[in-house]
Amino acid sequence: MSDGKPNGDSQAGAPLWSLSATAISRLLQQGDVEPVQVLDAYLNRISEVDPRIHSFIHVAEARARASARRSNDALAARVPRSLLDGIPFAVKDNYDVAGMPATSGSRLRLDHIPTATSPLVRRLEEAGAVLLGKLSTWEYGTGNGGEYFDLPFPPARNPWNPERFTGGSSTGSGAGVAAGTIAFALGSDTTGSVRLPAAACGLVGVILPQGQLSGEGLLPNCYSLDVPGPLTWTVEDAAMVLDVLVNPAVSYRRSIGRPIAGMKIGVLRGPLGRFPEPDRAMADAFEQAVRTICGLGAVVRDACFPMPVSECFDVTRLIGPTESAAIHEQELRERPQDMGFALRDKLLAGSLVRAVDYIHALRQRRLISERFDGLLGSFDAIVTYGPLHVAPRLGIEPEMTAFTVETCLTPFNLSGYPAMVQCTGFSSDGLPLSWQIVAHRGDEASALALASAYESATSWRDRRPVL
Amino acid sequence: MASSDKPSADEIRRFAKRHGLDMLSSEHLDRMAELAVYVADLGRTLPRPPEKAVAPYERPNCYKRTT
């Protein structure tokens, strides 16, 4: 295996795993490094640090090597299939890949080998990206915030501090991209499961409106709220991945570097309802980030959520468990003892929801969506908090639950707006801080442009976890 | 608004049986009884839309089959 150092001098001295996917792509396309070398760098990194952070459930080395050799051929012949050609990626273990175990982190599916591949994974592989394996997840891609150490795989740990939680449910996706065991990852988000781990691990996490990315081949958690989404190191990485995933094609990369002067940005700090105020470090970083985009020429104006954020969360507390109980009814009937506590608890709760209350929750969701339509009508994009807290201590259930529940993420699942989180700095003890950017449906490019401008104006991407 | 009463062990066992949840242990059933209170309170306290004409939200979901 190589030492993971690129041959070229454009990133002199930096190990490949520590570069953004965009930087690796540049090296690959210029011929400064070969896909097999890139793959080796990630395999070395996995060997070195994954026993401590548990980002991977399954490493598919032989398959990845074959894929990397195809990328070698394509790039050597100067016919790259896309900018992702030769870049290793991995997916949360609730994505199907033909012939590869898909446990969804559950004892219930330890023997499950899909016969078909998720269209999103297929698109990435057709674009030349190298699938390296499957990443840790909360059981069935869901949970209540707690960690009960009762699943067949060890919980992923936050690379910024392995005693801290990664955020769920795309736990391995967050841990892996931050630690550099993988260049980018796919997760899935029902009420925050892409954005929470992205925030806790200092990454970019993006969701698009429901229906824009295919969920086929993804183990459903909640039909009406689930959305797949990428977790990446930089905003441009996210744009590059979305350019391949979205069909019909959109060039999100064109939004990178776009000036934001004159963009009308709504700044939402509440009302949070019964949720507490954000951690001081999170709030301070948020205000500093607002000042930064002001300095770049954005026109910011304070605004309010159209209803308390905690009320939005309550709507998801009825919709999510009910749909999950319908989706996984057979498992609850036949194998409840094989489930972890968190999944079983959710399915039991969902089995108790009255149909009348579920319908009322869906009706509330319509009102929430309409009110956000009104709010967004005044702005090009809005910025608000993601999670209100920094990554909590792993296994301390009240802290973990508060981190998972007390967020400003669910309003955008309910209203179906594109939303992303990105790193806004670090707390005094080195934990990532974050904010959330939301744009109009069909105008995700504005969110990416704003995030890219902010990222370029700050130095947060210069720092990687020390493991 | 007062919280709902926790169902008795017998009530929750009969509920589970009616709904095909035959494999739940007594520990699971006890937890289900606790959850019954939480779920009932959640449903009862959820704000109701002001007009009957507010129909449930519907938008495309991600599970449209492409193959």
Short mmCIF file of C-alpha atoms in Angstrom, two decimals:
data_model
loop_
_atom_site.label_atom_id
_atom_site.label_comp_id
_atom_site.label_asym_id
_atom_site.label_seq_id
_atom_site.Cartn_x
_atom_site.Cartn_y
_atom_site.Cartn_z
CA MET A 1 0.00 0.00 0.00
CA SER A 2 1.12 3.57 -0.57
CA ASP A 3 1.78 6.02 2.21
CA GLY A 4 -1.24 8.00 1.10
CA LYS A 5 0.80 10.98 -0.07
CA PRO A 6 -0.03 12.35 -3.50
CA ASN A 7 2.70 12.25 -6.11
CA GLY A 8 2.08 15.82 -7.22
CA ASP A 9 3.10 18.87 -5.27
CA SER A 10 -0.26 20.65 -5.30
CA GLN A 11 -1.11 19.26 -1.87
CA ALA A 12 2.43 18.65 -0.74
CA GLY A 13 2.71 16.67 2.44
CA ALA A 14 -0.99 16.20 3.07
CA PRO A 15 -2.13 12.58 3.24
CA LEU A 16 -4.77 11.80 0.62
CA TRP A 17 -7.40 10.86 3.18
CA SER A 18 -7.20 14.36 4.64
CA LEU A 19 -8.04 16.09 1.36
CA SER A 20 -11.49 17.04 0.19
CA ALA A 21 -13.09 14.88 -2.50
CA THR A 22 -12.74 17.87 -4.81
CA ALA A 23 -8.98 18.08 -4.20
CA ILE A 24 -8.58 14.35 -4.75
CA SER A 25 -10.60 14.63 -7.95
CA ARG A 26 -8.26 17.34 -9.19
CA LEU A 27 -5.21 15.16 -8.50
CA LEU A 28 -6.83 12.20 -10.23
CA GLN A 29 -7.92 14.15 -13.27
CA GLN A 30 -4.43 15.69 -13.62
CA GLY A 31 -2.82 12.26 -13.36
CA ASP A 32 -0.91 13.24 -10.22
CA VAL A 33 -2.26 10.22 -8.38
CA GLU A 34 -3.96 6.98 -9.38
CA PRO A 35 -7.28 5.63 -8.08
CA VAL A 36 -5.60 2.54 -6.63
CA GLN A 37 -3.30 4.79 -4.59
CA VAL A 38 -6.29 6.74 -3.35
CA LEU A 39 -8.05 3.53 -2.38
CA ASP A 40 -4.95 2.31 -0.56
CA ALA A 41 -4.80 5.55 1.39
CA TYR A 42 -8.35 5.03 2.65
CA LEU A 43 -7.80 1.34 3.39
CA ASN A 44 -4.73 2.28 5.43
CA ARG A 45 -6.69 4.94 7.24
CA ILE A 46 -9.45 2.43 8.02
CA SER A 47 -6.91 -0.01 9.43
CA GLU A 48 -5.35 2.73 11.47
CA VAL A 49 -8.32 4.48 13.04
CA ASP A 50 -11.53 2.55 12.47
CA PRO A 51 -10.98 0.16 15.39
CA ARG A 52 -11.44 3.31 17.52
CA ILE A 53 -14.33 5.01 15.74
CA HIS A 54 -16.25 2.11 14.15
CA SER A 55 -17.41 4.00 11.08
CA PHE A 56 -17.57 0.88 8.88
CA ILE A 57 -19.77 -2.18 9.26
CA HIS A 58 -18.50 -3.83 6.10
CA VAL A 59 -15.38 -3.07 4.04
CA ALA A 60 -15.69 -4.44 0.50
CA GLU A 61 -12.00 -4.33 -0.40
CA ALA A 62 -12.00 -6.75 -3.33
CA ARG A 63 -14.95 -5.06 -4.98
CA ALA A 64 -13.40 -1.64 -4.40
CA ARG A 65 -10.07 -2.75 -5.87
CA ALA A 66 -11.78 -3.96 -9.03
CA SER A 67 -13.64 -0.68 -9.27
CA ALA A 68 -10.48 1.35 -8.68
CA ARG A 69 -8.71 -0.54 -11.45
CA ARG A 70 -11.53 0.40 -13.83
CA SER A 71 -11.06 4.00 -12.76
CA ASN A 72 -7.31 3.67 -13.38
CA ASP A 73 -8.07 2.56 -16.91
CA ALA A 74 -10.59 5.33 -17.54
CA LEU A 75 -8.34 8.06 -16.21
CA ALA A 76 -5.22 6.70 -17.91
CA ALA A 77 -7.13 6.74 -21.20
CA ARG A 78 -8.25 10.30 -20.38
CA VAL A 79 -11.91 9.35 -20.54
CA PRO A 80 -13.05 9.93 -16.94
CA ARG A 81 -16.67 9.12 -16.39
CA SER A 82 -17.13 12.12 -14.11
CA LEU A 83 -15.27 14.20 -11.55
CA LEU A 84 -15.98 11.40 -9.07
CA ASP A 85 -14.06 8.82 -11.09
CA GLY A 86 -11.72 7.00 -8.71
CA ILE A 87 -13.01 8.59 -5.51
CA PRO A 88 -13.93 6.15 -2.72
CA PHE A 89 -17.33 6.50 -1.08
CA ALA A 90 -19.44 4.42 1.29
CA VAL A 91 -23.11 4.26 2.22
CA LYS A 92 -25.10 3.90 5.38
CA ASP A 93 -25.99 0.24 5.82
CA ASN A 94 -29.67 0.83 5.00
CA TYR A 95 -28.79 1.16 1.28
CA ASP A 96 -29.04 -1.96 -0.86
CA VAL A 97 -26.08 -3.05 -2.91
CA ALA A 98 -26.45 -6.31 -4.81
CA GLY A 99 -24.43 -9.07 -3.21
CA MET A 100 -23.28 -6.98 -0.26
CA PRO A 101 -24.68 -7.51 3.26
CA ALA A 102 -27.28 -4.90 4.20
CA THR A 103 -27.89 -5.31 7.90
CA SER A 104 -29.30 -1.84 8.61
CA GLY A 105 -27.41 -2.21 11.85
CA SER A 106 -29.85 -4.86 13.04
CA ARG A 107 -29.78 -8.39 14.34
CA LEU A 108 -32.97 -8.84 12.30
CA ARG A 109 -31.11 -8.50 9.00
CA LEU A 110 -27.69 -10.00 9.64
CA ASP A 111 -28.21 -12.46 6.78
CA HIS A 112 -29.82 -10.01 4.37
CA ILE A 113 -28.05 -9.89 0.99
CA PRO A 114 -29.90 -7.70 -1.52
CA THR A 115 -30.13 -8.76 -5.14
CA ALA A 116 -30.42 -5.23 -6.54
CA THR A 117 -28.51 -2.00 -6.04
CA SER A 118 -30.01 1.29 -4.97
CA PRO A 119 -30.27 3.67 -7.94
CA LEU A 120 -28.26 6.29 -6.04
CA VAL A 121 -25.38 3.88 -5.46
CA ARG A 122 -25.66 2.74 -9.06
CA ARG A 123 -25.42 6.30 -10.34
CA LEU A 124 -22.32 6.95 -8.28
CA GLU A 125 -20.67 3.75 -9.46
CA GLU A 126 -21.57 4.48 -13.08
CA ALA A 127 -19.88 7.85 -12.57
CA GLY A 128 -16.73 5.99 -11.53
CA ALA A 129 -16.92 6.51 -7.76
CA VAL A 130 -15.46 3.54 -5.88
CA LEU A 131 -17.83 1.92 -3.39
CA LEU A 132 -15.73 0.90 -0.39
CA GLY A 133 -18.44 -0.53 1.82
CA LYS A 134 -21.22 0.02 4.34
CA LEU A 135 -21.29 2.39 7.26
CA SER A 136 -22.66 2.18 10.77
CA THR A 137 -26.20 3.24 11.47
CA TRP A 138 -28.70 3.20 14.24
CA GLU A 139 -30.87 0.12 13.85
CA TYR A 140 -33.09 0.48 10.77
CA GLY A 141 -31.86 4.06 10.42
CA THR A 142 -33.87 5.26 13.37
CA GLY A 143 -33.70 5.75 17.10
CA ASN A 144 -34.79 7.91 19.97
CA GLY A 145 -31.47 9.60 20.64
CA GLY A 146 -30.29 7.12 23.24
CA GLU A 147 -27.53 4.56 22.84
CA TYR A 148 -28.27 1.26 24.55
CA PHE A 149 -25.25 -0.79 23.41
CA ASP A 150 -27.62 -3.60 22.46
CA LEU A 151 -27.03 -3.84 18.70
CA PRO A 152 -24.81 -6.31 16.84
CA PHE A 153 -22.23 -3.65 15.94
CA PRO A 154 -20.41 -1.22 18.21
CA PRO A 155 -21.67 2.36 17.99
CA ALA A 156 -19.67 4.74 15.84
CA ARG A 157 -17.70 7.31 17.80
CA ASN A 158 -17.10 10.95 17.05
CA PRO A 159 -13.60 11.43 15.60
CA TRP A 160 -13.29 14.85 17.26
CA ASN A 161 -13.59 13.09 20.61
CA PRO A 162 -14.31 9.35 20.65
CA GLU A 163 -16.12 9.71 23.97
CA ARG A 164 -18.69 11.83 22.17
CA PHE A 165 -21.70 10.85 20.06
CA THR A 166 -21.56 11.14 16.29
CA GLY A 167 -25.19 12.14 15.95
CA GLY A 168 -27.65 9.71 14.43
CA SER A 169 -28.86 7.91 12.63
CA SER A 170 -26.20 8.07 9.88
CA THR A 171 -23.57 7.56 12.55
CA GLY A 172 -20.86 5.90 10.46
CA SER A 173 -21.33 8.39 7.63
CA GLY A 174 -20.55 11.25 9.99
CA ALA A 175 -17.66 9.48 11.71
CA GLY A 176 -16.14 8.19 8.48
CA VAL A 177 -16.05 11.42 6.50
CA ALA A 178 -14.72 13.40 9.47
CA ALA A 179 -12.03 10.82 10.28
CA GLY A 180 -11.04 10.39 6.66
CA THR A 181 -11.91 6.71 6.45
CA ILE A 182 -13.96 7.64 3.40
CA ALA A 183 -14.05 10.63 1.03
CA PHE A 184 -17.81 11.08 1.10
CA ALA A 185 -20.85 9.14 2.21
CA LEU A 186 -24.55 8.76 1.67
CA GLY A 187 -26.89 8.82 4.63
CA SER A 188 -30.63 9.18 5.02
CA ASP A 189 -32.65 11.74 6.93
CA THR A 190 -36.15 11.50 8.39
CA THR A 191 -35.99 14.18 11.06
CA GLY A 192 -32.30 15.02 10.96
CA SER A 193 -30.34 11.82 10.37
CA VAL A 194 -28.05 13.32 7.72
CA ARG A 195 -27.75 16.77 9.26
CA LEU A 196 -27.26 15.67 12.88
CA PRO A 197 -24.16 13.55 12.23
CA ALA A 198 -22.88 16.13 9.76
CA ALA A 199 -23.25 18.82 12.44
CA ALA A 200 -21.79 16.74 15.27
CA CYS A 201 -18.82 15.69 13.15
CA GLY A 202 -18.12 19.09 11.56
CA LEU A 203 -19.25 18.22 8.03
CA VAL A 204 -21.56 19.36 5.28
CA GLY A 205 -24.84 17.43 5.19
CA VAL A 206 -27.51 18.14 2.59
CA ILE A 207 -31.09 17.09 2.07
CA LEU A 208 -33.19 17.90 -0.97
CA PRO A 209 -36.98 18.05 -1.06
CA GLN A 210 -38.73 14.69 -0.85
CA GLY A 211 -38.87 12.96 -4.19
CA GLN A 212 -35.86 14.63 -5.75
CA LEU A 213 -33.47 11.78 -4.92
CA SER A 214 -34.62 8.21 -5.25
CA GLY A 215 -35.11 6.23 -2.07
CA GLU A 216 -35.48 2.99 -3.96
CA GLY A 217 -33.25 0.36 -2.44
CA LEU A 218 -33.22 2.21 0.86
CA LEU A 219 -34.83 0.49 3.85
CA PRO A 220 -37.81 2.77 4.54
CA ASN A 221 -38.16 4.37 7.94
CA CYS A 222 -40.98 6.82 7.31
CA TYR A 223 -42.42 6.98 3.80
CA SER A 224 -43.52 10.58 3.94
CA LEU A 225 -40.40 12.07 5.54
CA ASP A 226 -37.39 10.00 4.46
CA VAL A 227 -34.84 11.65 2.21
CA PRO A 228 -31.42 10.37 1.17
CA GLY A 229 -28.52 12.80 1.29
CA PRO A 230 -24.75 13.14 1.10
CA LEU A 231 -22.30 13.92 3.91
CA THR A 232 -19.11 15.55 2.69
CA TRP A 233 -16.08 17.46 3.93
CA THR A 234 -16.69 20.60 1.86
CA VAL A 235 -19.57 22.35 0.15
CA GLU A 236 -18.02 21.81 -3.26
CA ASP A 237 -17.76 18.09 -2.48
CA ALA A 238 -21.50 18.08 -1.80
CA ALA A 239 -22.20 19.89 -5.06
CA MET A 240 -20.03 17.44 -6.97
CA VAL A 241 -21.87 14.45 -5.47
CA LEU A 242 -25.31 15.97 -6.00
CA ASP A 243 -24.44 16.70 -9.63
CA VAL A 244 -24.17 12.94 -10.12
CA LEU A 245 -27.11 11.94 -7.94
CA VAL A 246 -29.80 14.29 -9.18
CA ASN A 247 -31.72 13.22 -12.22
CA PRO A 248 -32.36 15.07 -14.48
CA ALA A 249 -28.92 16.59 -14.18
CA VAL A 250 -28.37 19.91 -12.48
CA SER A 251 -25.01 21.65 -12.18
CA TYR A 252 -24.78 22.49 -8.50
CA ARG A 253 -21.04 23.05 -8.87
CA ARG A 254 -21.78 26.21 -10.80
CA SER A 255 -23.09 27.69 -7.56
CA ILE A 256 -19.70 27.28 -5.88
CA GLY A 257 -17.94 30.58 -5.62
CA ARG A 258 -20.99 32.52 -6.77
CA PRO A 259 -21.06 35.96 -5.11
CA ILE A 260 -23.66 36.34 -2.39
CA ALA A 261 -23.72 40.14 -2.34
CA GLY A 262 -27.32 41.25 -2.35
CA MET A 263 -28.77 37.85 -1.38
CA LYS A 264 -31.70 38.36 0.99
CA ILE A 265 -31.15 36.12 3.99
CA GLY A 266 -33.65 35.56 6.80
CA VAL A 267 -32.06 34.89 10.19
CA LEU A 268 -34.21 32.64 12.40
CA ARG A 269 -33.41 32.17 16.08
CA GLY A 270 -36.83 31.12 17.34
CA PRO A 271 -39.33 30.78 18.80
CA LEU A 272 -38.01 27.46 20.01
CA GLY A 273 -41.08 26.61 22.12
CA ARG A 274 -40.18 24.33 25.01
CA PHE A 275 -36.68 23.69 23.63
CA PRO A 276 -33.88 25.43 25.53
CA GLU A 277 -31.72 28.17 24.10
CA PRO A 278 -28.75 26.85 22.10
CA ASP A 279 -25.46 26.17 23.83
CA ARG A 280 -23.52 29.40 24.23
CA ALA A 281 -20.74 28.27 21.87
CA MET A 282 -23.31 27.31 19.23
CA ALA A 283 -25.10 30.63 19.55
CA ASP A 284 -21.88 32.65 19.47
CA ALA A 285 -20.68 30.83 16.37
CA PHE A 286 -24.06 31.40 14.74
CA GLU A 287 -23.89 35.15 15.35
CA GLN A 288 -20.33 35.25 14.06
CA ALA A 289 -21.39 33.36 10.93
CA VAL A 290 -24.19 35.87 10.35
CA ARG A 291 -21.67 38.69 10.64
CA THR A 292 -19.41 36.88 8.17
CA ILE A 293 -22.06 36.64 5.46
CA CYS A 294 -23.00 40.26 6.13
CA GLY A 295 -19.40 41.12 5.45
CA LEU A 296 -19.68 39.29 2.15
CA GLY A 297 -22.57 41.50 1.15
CA ALA A 298 -25.56 39.36 2.08
CA VAL A 299 -28.58 41.41 3.15
CA VAL A 300 -29.70 39.84 6.41
CA ARG A 301 -32.94 40.46 8.23
CA ASP A 302 -34.24 38.86 11.43
CA ALA A 303 -37.32 36.69 11.08
CA CYS A 304 -39.18 34.08 13.13
CA PHE A 305 -40.22 30.50 12.65
CA PRO A 306 -43.92 30.60 11.83
CA MET A 307 -44.60 28.33 14.83
CA PRO A 308 -42.51 27.17 17.79
CA VAL A 309 -39.94 24.67 16.64
CA SER A 310 -40.85 22.17 19.36
CA GLU A 311 -44.38 22.03 17.92
CA CYS A 312 -42.95 20.91 14.60
CA PHE A 313 -41.04 18.19 16.39
CA ASP A 314 -44.25 16.99 18.05
CA VAL A 315 -45.84 16.51 14.63
CA THR A 316 -42.96 14.25 13.62
CA ARG A 317 -43.34 12.31 16.89
CA LEU A 318 -46.73 11.15 15.61
CA ILE A 319 -45.95 10.71 11.92
CA GLY A 320 -42.59 8.94 12.28
CA PRO A 321 -43.41 6.12 14.70
CA THR A 322 -46.77 5.44 13.06
CA GLU A 323 -45.29 4.96 9.62
CA SER A 324 -42.38 2.96 11.02
CA ALA A 325 -44.81 0.66 12.84
CA ALA A 326 -46.63 0.04 9.57
CA ILE A 327 -43.40 -0.54 7.62
CA HIS A 328 -41.90 -2.92 10.18
CA GLU A 329 -45.09 -4.50 11.53
CA GLN A 330 -43.99 -8.02 10.66
CA GLU A 331 -40.74 -7.74 12.61
CA LEU A 332 -42.57 -6.39 15.65
CA ARG A 333 -45.05 -9.24 15.48
CA GLU A 334 -42.52 -11.99 14.93
CA ARG A 335 -39.16 -10.94 16.40
CA PRO A 336 -39.53 -8.14 18.95
CA GLN A 337 -36.92 -9.76 21.18
CA ASP A 338 -34.29 -9.44 18.43
CA MET A 339 -34.65 -5.66 18.18
CA GLY A 340 -32.66 -3.13 20.08
CA PHE A 341 -34.50 -1.09 22.66
CA ALA A 342 -34.73 2.07 20.57
CA LEU A 343 -36.31 0.49 17.49
CA ARG A 344 -38.72 -1.63 19.53
CA ASP A 345 -39.75 1.36 21.57
CA LYS A 346 -40.51 3.36 18.46
CA LEU A 347 -42.53 0.56 16.88
CA LEU A 348 -44.48 -0.06 20.06
CA ALA A 349 -45.30 3.64 20.27
CA GLY A 350 -46.31 3.74 16.62
CA SER A 351 -48.61 0.77 17.14
CA LEU A 352 -50.50 2.79 19.72
CA VAL A 353 -51.15 5.94 17.67
CA ARG A 354 -54.78 6.48 16.74
CA ALA A 355 -55.42 6.88 13.02
CA VAL A 356 -57.28 10.08 13.88
CA ASP A 357 -54.19 11.59 15.51
CA TYR A 358 -51.99 10.54 12.61
CA ILE A 359 -54.34 12.33 10.21
CA HIS A 360 -54.31 15.44 12.40
CA ALA A 361 -50.52 15.36 12.35
CA LEU A 362 -50.56 15.26 8.55
CA ARG A 363 -53.01 18.16 8.54
CA GLN A 364 -50.72 20.13 10.84
CA ARG A 365 -47.91 19.34 8.47
CA ARG A 366 -49.81 21.01 5.66
CA LEU A 367 -50.18 24.17 7.73
CA ILE A 368 -46.50 24.11 8.65
CA SER A 369 -45.53 23.74 5.02
CA GLU A 370 -47.81 26.59 3.93
CA ARG A 371 -46.44 28.87 6.64
CA PHE A 372 -42.89 28.18 5.53
CA ASP A 373 -43.92 28.93 1.96
CA GLY A 374 -45.01 32.34 3.23
CA LEU A 375 -41.81 32.88 5.19
CA LEU A 376 -39.46 31.85 2.38
CA GLY A 377 -41.33 34.15 0.03
CA SER A 378 -39.50 37.09 1.58
CA PHE A 379 -35.99 35.69 1.28
CA ASP A 380 -33.54 33.99 -1.07
CA ALA A 381 -32.52 31.70 1.77
CA ILE A 382 -32.73 31.47 5.53
CA VAL A 383 -30.14 30.58 8.15
CA THR A 384 -30.95 29.07 11.52
CA TYR A 385 -29.58 26.63 14.04
CA GLY A 386 -29.19 22.95 13.26
CA PRO A 387 -28.83 21.09 16.55
CA LEU A 388 -28.94 23.40 19.57
CA HIS A 389 -26.20 21.48 21.36
CA VAL A 390 -22.68 20.31 20.69
CA ALA A 391 -22.05 16.58 20.37
CA PRO A 392 -23.03 14.95 23.68
CA ARG A 393 -21.26 12.27 25.67
CA LEU A 394 -21.86 8.85 24.14
CA GLY A 395 -24.10 6.71 26.30
CA ILE A 396 -25.32 9.52 28.55
CA GLU A 397 -28.91 9.14 27.50
CA PRO A 398 -30.41 12.46 28.63
CA GLU A 399 -27.65 14.39 26.85
CA MET A 400 -27.91 12.27 23.73
CA THR A 401 -31.67 12.54 23.58
CA ALA A 402 -31.52 16.30 24.05
CA PHE A 403 -28.99 16.56 21.23
CA THR A 404 -31.21 14.52 18.91
CA VAL A 405 -34.54 16.09 19.80
CA GLU A 406 -33.71 19.73 20.51
CA THR A 407 -32.93 20.94 17.02
CA CYS A 408 -34.25 23.25 14.33
CA LEU A 409 -34.07 20.47 11.76
CA THR A 410 -37.57 18.96 11.68
CA PRO A 411 -39.43 22.01 10.29
CA PHE A 412 -37.66 21.48 6.99
CA ASN A 413 -38.41 17.77 6.81
CA LEU A 414 -42.04 18.64 7.38
CA SER A 415 -42.16 21.52 4.91
CA GLY A 416 -40.07 19.75 2.29
CA TYR A 417 -37.42 22.40 1.80
CA PRO A 418 -33.80 21.74 0.84
CA ALA A 419 -31.62 22.19 3.89
CA MET A 420 -27.99 21.76 4.77
CA VAL A 421 -25.70 22.10 7.75
CA GLN A 422 -22.08 23.15 7.78
CA CYS A 423 -19.35 23.73 10.35
CA THR A 424 -19.22 27.19 11.92
CA GLY A 425 -16.24 26.59 14.16
CA PHE A 426 -15.32 24.65 17.27
CA SER A 427 -16.16 24.83 20.94
CA SER A 428 -13.43 25.47 23.49
CA ASP A 429 -13.05 21.71 23.90
CA GLY A 430 -12.70 21.15 20.17
CA LEU A 431 -16.20 19.99 19.25
CA PRO A 432 -17.71 21.13 15.94
CA LEU A 433 -20.33 23.88 15.86
CA SER A 434 -22.79 24.29 13.04
CA TRP A 435 -25.60 26.20 11.43
CA GLN A 436 -28.32 25.33 8.96
CA ILE A 437 -29.06 26.95 5.60
CA VAL A 438 -32.41 26.53 3.87
CA ALA A 439 -33.32 27.59 0.34
CA HIS A 440 -36.33 27.50 -1.93
CA ARG A 441 -37.42 24.20 -3.41
CA GLY A 442 -35.65 23.90 -6.75
CA ASP A 443 -33.06 26.49 -5.74
CA GLU A 444 -30.69 24.38 -3.67
CA ALA A 445 -27.94 26.20 -5.55
CA SER A 446 -28.57 29.31 -3.44
CA ALA A 447 -27.98 27.35 -0.23
CA LEU A 448 -24.80 25.89 -1.70
CA ALA A 449 -23.64 29.31 -2.89
CA LEU A 450 -24.16 30.84 0.54
CA ALA A 451 -22.47 27.90 2.27
CA SER A 452 -19.58 27.98 -0.17
CA ALA A 453 -19.05 31.71 0.33
CA TYR A 454 -19.06 31.22 4.09
CA GLU A 455 -16.69 28.28 3.89
CA SER A 456 -14.25 30.25 1.73
CA ALA A 457 -14.29 33.13 4.18
CA THR A 458 -13.43 30.94 7.17
CA SER A 459 -10.65 28.49 8.02
CA TRP A 460 -12.68 25.66 9.53
CA ARG A 461 -11.74 23.25 6.72
CA ASP A 462 -8.08 23.52 7.68
CA ARG A 463 -8.62 21.37 10.74
CA ARG A 464 -9.06 17.57 10.88
CA PRO A 465 -9.64 15.39 13.93
CA VAL A 466 -6.50 14.03 15.55
CA LEU A 467 -6.88 10.31 16.10
CA MET B 1 -54.93 18.78 30.45
CA ALA B 2 -54.66 15.76 32.71
CA SER B 3 -52.38 12.94 31.60
CA SER B 4 -53.98 9.69 30.47
CA ASP B 5 -54.10 6.74 32.86
CA LYS B 6 -51.61 3.97 32.33
CA PRO B 7 -53.43 0.87 31.03
CA SER B 8 -53.42 -2.14 33.32
CA ALA B 9 -51.27 -5.14 32.46
CA ASP B 10 -54.38 -6.99 31.36
CA GLU B 11 -55.61 -4.14 29.18
CA ILE B 12 -52.34 -3.78 27.35
CA ARG B 13 -51.99 -7.54 26.92
CA ARG B 14 -55.45 -7.69 25.31
CA PHE B 15 -54.65 -4.70 23.11
CA ALA B 16 -51.43 -6.33 21.92
CA LYS B 17 -53.17 -9.61 21.25
CA ARG B 18 -55.94 -7.90 19.26
CA HIS B 19 -53.27 -6.39 17.03
CA GLY B 20 -51.23 -9.52 16.46
CA LEU B 21 -48.40 -8.61 18.81
CA ASP B 22 -48.24 -12.06 20.35
CA MET B 23 -44.50 -12.29 20.84
CA LEU B 24 -44.08 -9.37 23.23
CA SER B 25 -42.60 -10.30 26.59
CA SER B 26 -44.06 -9.05 29.84
CA GLU B 27 -41.25 -6.48 29.92
CA HIS B 28 -42.21 -5.29 26.43
CA LEU B 29 -45.86 -5.10 27.44
CA ASP B 30 -45.05 -3.09 30.51
CA ARG B 31 -43.09 -0.64 28.37
CA MET B 32 -45.98 -0.53 25.91
CA ALA B 33 -48.33 0.43 28.73
CA GLU B 34 -46.04 3.35 29.61
CA LEU B 35 -45.88 4.36 25.98
CA ALA B 36 -49.66 4.27 25.73
CA VAL B 37 -49.81 7.22 28.11
CA TYR B 38 -47.20 9.16 26.19
CA VAL B 39 -48.82 8.48 22.82
CA ALA B 40 -52.33 9.35 23.99
CA ASP B 41 -51.13 12.62 25.50
CA LEU B 42 -49.22 13.46 22.35
CA GLY B 43 -52.26 12.85 20.16
CA ARG B 44 -54.66 14.67 22.42
CA THR B 45 -52.51 17.77 22.80
CA LEU B 46 -51.53 18.10 19.15
CA PRO B 47 -53.06 21.35 17.87
CA ARG B 48 -55.95 20.82 15.46
CA PRO B 49 -56.11 22.86 12.25
CA PRO B 50 -58.70 25.61 12.53
CA GLU B 51 -60.72 24.57 9.49
CA LYS B 52 -62.05 21.23 8.32
CA ALA B 53 -60.83 22.05 4.82
CA VAL B 54 -57.17 21.67 5.86
CA ALA B 55 -56.43 18.33 4.22
CA PRO B 56 -53.43 16.11 5.03
CA TYR B 57 -50.11 17.14 3.53
CA GLU B 58 -49.09 15.31 0.43
CA ARG B 59 -46.02 15.68 -1.73
CA PRO B 60 -43.95 13.20 -3.70
CA ASN B 61 -41.92 10.91 -1.51
CA CYS B 62 -38.62 9.31 -2.38
CA TYR B 63 -39.92 5.79 -2.86
CA LYS B 64 -41.28 6.13 -6.38
CA ARG B 65 -40.06 3.04 -8.19
CA THR B 66 -37.74 3.68 -11.08
CA THR B 67 -36.97 0.09 -12.05
#
